[in-house]
Coordinates of C-alpha atoms and ligand atoms in Angstrom, one line a residue:
X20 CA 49.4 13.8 45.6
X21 CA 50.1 15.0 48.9
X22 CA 48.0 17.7 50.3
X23 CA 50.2 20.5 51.3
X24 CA 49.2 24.3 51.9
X25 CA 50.8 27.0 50.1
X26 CA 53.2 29.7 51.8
X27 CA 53.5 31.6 48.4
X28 CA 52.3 34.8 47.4
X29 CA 49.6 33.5 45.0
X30 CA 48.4 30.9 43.9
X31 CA 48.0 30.3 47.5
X32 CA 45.7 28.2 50.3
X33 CA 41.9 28.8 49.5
X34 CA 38.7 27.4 51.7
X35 CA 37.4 24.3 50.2
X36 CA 34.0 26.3 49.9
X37 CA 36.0 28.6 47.2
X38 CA 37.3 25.6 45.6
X39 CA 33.8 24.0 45.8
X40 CA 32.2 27.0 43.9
X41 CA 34.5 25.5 41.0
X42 CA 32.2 22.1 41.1
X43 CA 29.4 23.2 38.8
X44 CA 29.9 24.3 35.1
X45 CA 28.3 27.7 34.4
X46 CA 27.2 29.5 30.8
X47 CA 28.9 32.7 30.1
X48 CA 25.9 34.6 28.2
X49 CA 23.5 33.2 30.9
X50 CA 22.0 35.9 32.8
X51 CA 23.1 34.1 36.2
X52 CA 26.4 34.1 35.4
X53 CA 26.6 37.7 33.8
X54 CA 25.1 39.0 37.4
X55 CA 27.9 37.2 38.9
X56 CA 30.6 39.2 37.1
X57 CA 28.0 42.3 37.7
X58 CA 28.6 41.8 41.4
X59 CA 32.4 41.1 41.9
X60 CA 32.3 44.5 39.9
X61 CA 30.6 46.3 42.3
X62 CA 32.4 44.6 45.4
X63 CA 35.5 45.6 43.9
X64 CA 35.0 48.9 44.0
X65 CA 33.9 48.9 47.5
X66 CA 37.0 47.4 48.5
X67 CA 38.6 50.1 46.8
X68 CA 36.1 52.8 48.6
X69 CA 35.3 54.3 45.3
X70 CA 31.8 55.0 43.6
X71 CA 30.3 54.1 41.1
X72 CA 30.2 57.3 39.2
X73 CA 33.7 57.7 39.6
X74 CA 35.7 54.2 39.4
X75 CA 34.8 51.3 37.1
X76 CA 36.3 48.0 37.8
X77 CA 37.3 45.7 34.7
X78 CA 38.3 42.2 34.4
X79 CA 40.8 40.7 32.2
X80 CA 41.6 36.9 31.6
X81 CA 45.1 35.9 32.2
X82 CA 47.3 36.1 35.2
X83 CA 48.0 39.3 37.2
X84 CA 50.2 40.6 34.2
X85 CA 47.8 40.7 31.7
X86 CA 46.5 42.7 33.4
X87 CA 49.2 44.9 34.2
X88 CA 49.9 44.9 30.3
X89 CA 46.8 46.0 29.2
X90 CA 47.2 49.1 31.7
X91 CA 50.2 49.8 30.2
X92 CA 49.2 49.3 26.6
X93 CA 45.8 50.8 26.9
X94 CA 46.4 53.4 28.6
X95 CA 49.9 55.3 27.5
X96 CA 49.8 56.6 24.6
X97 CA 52.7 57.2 21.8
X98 CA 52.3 60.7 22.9
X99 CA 53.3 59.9 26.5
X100 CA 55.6 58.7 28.2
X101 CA 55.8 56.7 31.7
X102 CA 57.7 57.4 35.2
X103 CA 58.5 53.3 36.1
X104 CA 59.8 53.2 40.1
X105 CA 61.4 50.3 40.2
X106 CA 62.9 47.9 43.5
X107 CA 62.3 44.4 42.7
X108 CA 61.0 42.2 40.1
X109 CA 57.9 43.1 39.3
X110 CA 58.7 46.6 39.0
X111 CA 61.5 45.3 36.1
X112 CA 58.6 43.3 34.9
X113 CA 56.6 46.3 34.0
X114 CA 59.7 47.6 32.7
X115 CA 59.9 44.9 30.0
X116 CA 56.2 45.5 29.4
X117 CA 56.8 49.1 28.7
X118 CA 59.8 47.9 25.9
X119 CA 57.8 45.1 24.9
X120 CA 55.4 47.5 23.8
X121 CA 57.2 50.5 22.5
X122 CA 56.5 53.3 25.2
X123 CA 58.4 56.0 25.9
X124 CA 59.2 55.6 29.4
X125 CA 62.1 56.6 32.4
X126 CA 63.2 54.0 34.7
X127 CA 64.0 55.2 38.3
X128 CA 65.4 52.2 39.8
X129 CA 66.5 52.1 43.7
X130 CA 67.9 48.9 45.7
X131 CA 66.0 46.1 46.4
X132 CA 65.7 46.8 50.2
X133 CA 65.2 50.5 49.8
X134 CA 62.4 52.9 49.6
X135 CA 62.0 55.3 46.4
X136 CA 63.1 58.6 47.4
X137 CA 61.0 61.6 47.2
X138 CA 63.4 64.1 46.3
X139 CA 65.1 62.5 43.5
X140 CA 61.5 61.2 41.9
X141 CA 60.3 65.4 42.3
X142 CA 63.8 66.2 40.7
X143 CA 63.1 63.9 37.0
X144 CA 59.0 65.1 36.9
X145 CA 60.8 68.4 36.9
X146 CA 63.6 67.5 34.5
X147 CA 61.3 65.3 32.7
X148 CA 58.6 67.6 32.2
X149 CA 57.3 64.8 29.4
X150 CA 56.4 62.4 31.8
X151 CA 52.6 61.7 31.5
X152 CA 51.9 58.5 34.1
X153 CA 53.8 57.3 37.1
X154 CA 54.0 53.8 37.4
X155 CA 54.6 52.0 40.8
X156 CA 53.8 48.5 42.3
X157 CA 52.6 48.7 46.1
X158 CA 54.1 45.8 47.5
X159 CA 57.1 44.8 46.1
X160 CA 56.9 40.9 46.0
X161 CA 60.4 40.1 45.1
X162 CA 61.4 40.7 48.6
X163 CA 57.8 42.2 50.6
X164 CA 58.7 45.7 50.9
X165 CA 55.7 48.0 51.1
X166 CA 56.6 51.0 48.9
X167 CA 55.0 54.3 50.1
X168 CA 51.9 54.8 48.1
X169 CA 51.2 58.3 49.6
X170 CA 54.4 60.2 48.9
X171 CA 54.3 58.7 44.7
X172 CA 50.2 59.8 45.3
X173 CA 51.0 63.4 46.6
X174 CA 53.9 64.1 44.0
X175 CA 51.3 62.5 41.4
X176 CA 48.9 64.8 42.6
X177 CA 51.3 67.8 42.7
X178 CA 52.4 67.3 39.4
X179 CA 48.8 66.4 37.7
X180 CA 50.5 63.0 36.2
X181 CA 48.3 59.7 35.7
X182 CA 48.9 57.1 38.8
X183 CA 49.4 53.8 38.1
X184 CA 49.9 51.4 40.9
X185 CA 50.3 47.3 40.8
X186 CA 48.7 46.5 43.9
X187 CA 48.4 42.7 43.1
X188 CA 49.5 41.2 46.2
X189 CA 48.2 43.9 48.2
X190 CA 44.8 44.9 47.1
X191 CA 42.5 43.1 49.9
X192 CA 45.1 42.5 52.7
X193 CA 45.9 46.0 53.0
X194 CA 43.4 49.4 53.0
X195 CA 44.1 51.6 50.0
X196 CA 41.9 54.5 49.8
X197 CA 42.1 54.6 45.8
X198 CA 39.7 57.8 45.2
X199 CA 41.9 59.5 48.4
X200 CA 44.9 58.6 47.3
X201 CA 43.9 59.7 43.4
X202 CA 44.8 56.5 41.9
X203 CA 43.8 56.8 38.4
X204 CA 44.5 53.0 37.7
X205 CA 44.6 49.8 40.2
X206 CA 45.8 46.6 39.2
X207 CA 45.4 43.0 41.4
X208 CA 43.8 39.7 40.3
X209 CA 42.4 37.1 41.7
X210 CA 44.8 34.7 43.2
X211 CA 46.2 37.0 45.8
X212 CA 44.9 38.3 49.0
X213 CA 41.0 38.2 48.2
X214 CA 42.3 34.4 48.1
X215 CA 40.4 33.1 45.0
X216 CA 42.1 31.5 42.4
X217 CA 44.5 31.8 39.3
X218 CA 42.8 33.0 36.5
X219 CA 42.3 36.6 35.5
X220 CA 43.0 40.0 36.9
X221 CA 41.2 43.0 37.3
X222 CA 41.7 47.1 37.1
X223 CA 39.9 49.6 39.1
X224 CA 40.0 52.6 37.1
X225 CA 38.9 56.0 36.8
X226 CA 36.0 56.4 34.9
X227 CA 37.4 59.9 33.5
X228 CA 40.6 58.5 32.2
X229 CA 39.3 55.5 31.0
X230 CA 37.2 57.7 28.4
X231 CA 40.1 59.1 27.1
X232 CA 41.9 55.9 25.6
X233 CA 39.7 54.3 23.4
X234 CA 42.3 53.5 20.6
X235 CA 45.2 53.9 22.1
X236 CA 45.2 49.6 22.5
X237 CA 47.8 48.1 20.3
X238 CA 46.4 44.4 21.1
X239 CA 43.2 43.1 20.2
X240 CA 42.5 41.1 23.6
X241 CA 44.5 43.4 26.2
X242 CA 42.5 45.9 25.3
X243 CA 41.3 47.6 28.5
X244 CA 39.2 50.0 26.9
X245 CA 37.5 47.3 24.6
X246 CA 36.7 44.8 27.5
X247 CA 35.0 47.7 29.9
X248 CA 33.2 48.4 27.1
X249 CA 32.0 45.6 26.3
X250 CA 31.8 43.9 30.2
X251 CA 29.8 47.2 31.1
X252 CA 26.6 46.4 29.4
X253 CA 25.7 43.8 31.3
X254 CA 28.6 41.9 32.5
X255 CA 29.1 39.8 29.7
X256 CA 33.3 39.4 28.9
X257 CA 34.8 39.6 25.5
X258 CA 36.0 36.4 24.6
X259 CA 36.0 33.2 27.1
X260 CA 35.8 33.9 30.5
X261 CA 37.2 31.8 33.1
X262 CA 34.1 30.9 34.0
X263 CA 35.3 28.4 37.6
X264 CA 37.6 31.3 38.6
X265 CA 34.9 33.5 38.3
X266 CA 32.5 32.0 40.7
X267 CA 35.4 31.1 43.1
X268 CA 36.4 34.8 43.5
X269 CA 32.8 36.0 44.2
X270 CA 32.7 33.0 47.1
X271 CA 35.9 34.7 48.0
X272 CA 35.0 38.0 48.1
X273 CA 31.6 36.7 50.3
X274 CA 34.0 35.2 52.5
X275 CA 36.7 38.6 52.8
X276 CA 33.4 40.5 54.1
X277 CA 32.4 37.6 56.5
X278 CA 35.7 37.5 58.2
X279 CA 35.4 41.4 58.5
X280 CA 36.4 42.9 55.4
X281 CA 40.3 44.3 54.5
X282 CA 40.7 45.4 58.4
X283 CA 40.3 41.9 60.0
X284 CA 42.2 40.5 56.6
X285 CA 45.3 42.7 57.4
X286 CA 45.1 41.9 61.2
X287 CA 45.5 38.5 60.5
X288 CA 48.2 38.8 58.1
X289 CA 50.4 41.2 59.9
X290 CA 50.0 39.4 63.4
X291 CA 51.2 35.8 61.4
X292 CA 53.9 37.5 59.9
X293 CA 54.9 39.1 63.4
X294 CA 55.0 35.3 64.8
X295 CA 56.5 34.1 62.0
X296 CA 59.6 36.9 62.0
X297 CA 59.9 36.7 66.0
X298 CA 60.2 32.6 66.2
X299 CA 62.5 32.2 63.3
X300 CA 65.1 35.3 64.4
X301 CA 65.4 32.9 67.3
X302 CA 66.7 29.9 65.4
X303 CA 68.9 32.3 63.2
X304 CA 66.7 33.5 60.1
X305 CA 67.4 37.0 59.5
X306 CA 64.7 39.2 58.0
X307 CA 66.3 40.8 54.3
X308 CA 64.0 43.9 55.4
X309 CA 63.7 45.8 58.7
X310 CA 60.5 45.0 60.5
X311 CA 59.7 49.1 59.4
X312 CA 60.0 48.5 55.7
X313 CA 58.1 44.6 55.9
X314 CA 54.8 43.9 54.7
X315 CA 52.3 41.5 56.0
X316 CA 52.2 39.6 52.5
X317 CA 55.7 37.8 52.1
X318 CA 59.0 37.8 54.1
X319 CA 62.3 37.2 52.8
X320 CA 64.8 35.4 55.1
X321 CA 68.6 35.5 54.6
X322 CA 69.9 31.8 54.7
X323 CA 71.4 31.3 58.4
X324 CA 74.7 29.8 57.5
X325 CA 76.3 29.0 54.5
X326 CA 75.8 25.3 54.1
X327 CA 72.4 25.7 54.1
X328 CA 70.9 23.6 51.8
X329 CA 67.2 25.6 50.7
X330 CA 66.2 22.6 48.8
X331 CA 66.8 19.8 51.8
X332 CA 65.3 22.3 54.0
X333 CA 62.0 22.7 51.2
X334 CA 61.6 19.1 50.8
X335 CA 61.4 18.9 54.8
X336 CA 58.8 21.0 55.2
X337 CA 56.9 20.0 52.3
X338 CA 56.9 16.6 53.5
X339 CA 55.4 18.4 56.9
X340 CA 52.4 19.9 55.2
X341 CA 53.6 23.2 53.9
X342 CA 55.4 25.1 51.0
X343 CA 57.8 27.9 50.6
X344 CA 59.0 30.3 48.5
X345 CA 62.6 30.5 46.7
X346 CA 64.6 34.0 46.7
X347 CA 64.3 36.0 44.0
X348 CA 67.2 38.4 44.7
X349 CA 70.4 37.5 42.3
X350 CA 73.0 39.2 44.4
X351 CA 71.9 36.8 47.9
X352 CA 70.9 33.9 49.3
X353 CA 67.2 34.1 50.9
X354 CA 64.1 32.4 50.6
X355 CA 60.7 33.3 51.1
X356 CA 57.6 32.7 52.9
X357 CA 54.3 34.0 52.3
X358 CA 51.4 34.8 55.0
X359 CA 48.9 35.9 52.7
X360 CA 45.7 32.8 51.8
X361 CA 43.9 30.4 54.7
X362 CA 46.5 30.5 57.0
X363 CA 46.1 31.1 60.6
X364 CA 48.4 31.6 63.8
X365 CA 47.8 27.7 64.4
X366 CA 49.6 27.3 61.3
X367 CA 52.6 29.5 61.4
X368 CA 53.0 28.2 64.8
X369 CA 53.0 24.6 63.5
X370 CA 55.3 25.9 60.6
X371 CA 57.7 27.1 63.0
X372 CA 57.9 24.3 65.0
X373 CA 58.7 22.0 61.9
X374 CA 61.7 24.6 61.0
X375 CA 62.8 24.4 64.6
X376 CA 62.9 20.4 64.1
X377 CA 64.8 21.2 61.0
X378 CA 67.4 23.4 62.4
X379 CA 67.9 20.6 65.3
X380 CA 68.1 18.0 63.3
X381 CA 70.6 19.4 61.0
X382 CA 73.1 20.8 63.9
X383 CA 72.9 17.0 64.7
Ligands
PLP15 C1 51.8 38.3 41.5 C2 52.3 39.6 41.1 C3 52.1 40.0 39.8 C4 51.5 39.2 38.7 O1 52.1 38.0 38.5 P1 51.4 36.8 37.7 O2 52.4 35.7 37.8 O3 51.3 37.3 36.3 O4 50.1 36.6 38.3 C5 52.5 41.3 39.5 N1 52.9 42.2 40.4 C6 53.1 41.8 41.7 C7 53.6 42.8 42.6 C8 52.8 40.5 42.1 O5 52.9 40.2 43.3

């Protein structure tokens, strides 16, 4: 197998000392290992800038939307009922979730490329005087737009409603002041921008709210309230724990603090994505998003002309050392490429000089 690094929003390009965390077999009841999940606990929350007495953080096993479900189905009630903002696919997602399940819930759904708009979300919590949580993800991977996290904070606020954000592939590349922005529930996992890998996700939640929802869990293992529980004596999981990923993600989150915690993480990001948008406007790839709108996490290009072959063009560059991401929009042709992982200006530079081959040797 070739060696290739990943442009994708997750799984993504990890140091080998992460992936060599992953070389020793660990015991799950062990009192090592239990410390272990103690500590990634308590880094979490200090990458969320919340305390102890307030915020908890739980893990869950599964990808990134397990962990969104067992928000969803831990948390809401059949007596409430959910606010979903939707603009891309992983705000549909948590739509499903929400049907899946059988909550009551409102879907406000804006274009892909556009922000949520304040007025019209103050207009249904008035007309919708039922609605209990709000429900928004951060940064909308489907296409990288950053949604604004304090106007849905200050309406939450405002309104006294229960915040719910998806932060997954934002949570570590980008401040969020969770206590100041009076997120009651965070959701991210592993394989994102704290740049461990696939395996389980995690919740940093308010201890308050949290109380209130034991029962409310109509599955055994997504129960949120269950695994706190139970992961708050002493660090010990319910169930198997993934027990590689584990250690992996505490090397990771070693390594976030070395390179100078979420600040230097996000300059990094942001100044690759900068050099990435600049070079390839020059050889014709159009941004889907305004530069105003774009996160640092994941780009979407347009395709520059209409023979463009995306999967001639992948196989290129893959053969070069580096993957990309397909579109997820249905209504155009784009493609995407993610900054977030071990990636640095030396390799977006080197990207960009294989898609500039690319484009030359295609007009050829
Ligand atoms: C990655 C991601 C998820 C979770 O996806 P999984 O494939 O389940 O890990 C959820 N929301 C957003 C915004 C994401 O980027």
């Amino acid at each position: 197998m070739n060696h290739y690094k990943l442009l994708t929003p997750g799984p993504l390009t990890t140091t080998s000392s992460v992936k060599e965390e992953m070389l020793m077999d660990r015991c799950t009841w062990d009192n090592d290992y239990k410390i272990i999940t103690q500590k990634i606990r308590s880094q979490l929350l200090d990458l969320a800038g919340a305390s102890k007495e307030e915020y908890t953080a739980v893990l869950m096993q599964g990808s990134g939307t397990f962990a969104v479900e067992a928000v969803m189905n831990s948390t809401i009630s059949n007596r409430d009922k959910a606010l979903i903002i939707t603009n891309g696919a992983y705000g549909d997602r948590i739509v499903k979730i929400a049907q899946s399940i059988g909550l009551a819930f409102y879907q406000y759904a804006v274009a892909y490329d556009q922000y949520p708009n304040e007025e019209e979300i103050r207009n249904i919590l008035i007309e919708e005087p039922d609605i209990t949580h709000i429900v928004m993800v951060h940064c909308e991977t489907t296409t990288g737009i950053l949604n604004p996290i304090e106007m849905i904070s200050n309406l939450s606020k405002e309104f006294g409603r229960t915040l719910i954000i998806d932060a997954m592939s934002s949570f570590g590349g980008i401040e969020i002041d969770v206590p100041g922005l009076g997120i009651d529930y965070l959701i991210s996992s592993a394989n994102k921008c704290i740049q461990g890998v696939p395996g389980f996700g995690f919740v940093i939640a308010k201890i308050e709210k949290l109380l209130a929802c034991e029962g409310i869990s109509r599955s055994l293992s997504l129960d949120l309230f269950d695994q706190w529980k139970e992961m708050d004596k002493d660090g010990k999981w319910r169930f198997t724990s993934p027990t590689h990923v584990v250690a992996a993600f505490s090397k990771a989150l070693d390594e976030l603090e070395e390179e100078g915690g979420i600040p230097a993480r996000f300059s990094r990001y942001q100044k690759n994505n900068h050099i990435l948008r600049e070079r390839l406007k020059k050889v014709g790839f159009e941004a889907y998003l305004p530069e105003e709108k774009q996160s640092p996490i994941i780009t979407t290009f347009r395709y520059p002309s209409d023979d463009f072959h995306f999967e001639h063009f992948y196989t290129f560059v893959k053969e070069k050392g580096y993957v990309l991401y397909p579109g997820k929009l249905t209504n155009e042709r784009t493609f995407r490429i993610g900054n977030i992982g071990e990636i640095y200006e030396e390799d977006i530079e080197e990207l960009c000089d294989i898609i500039e081959t690319y484009i030359g040797v295609v007009k050829k």
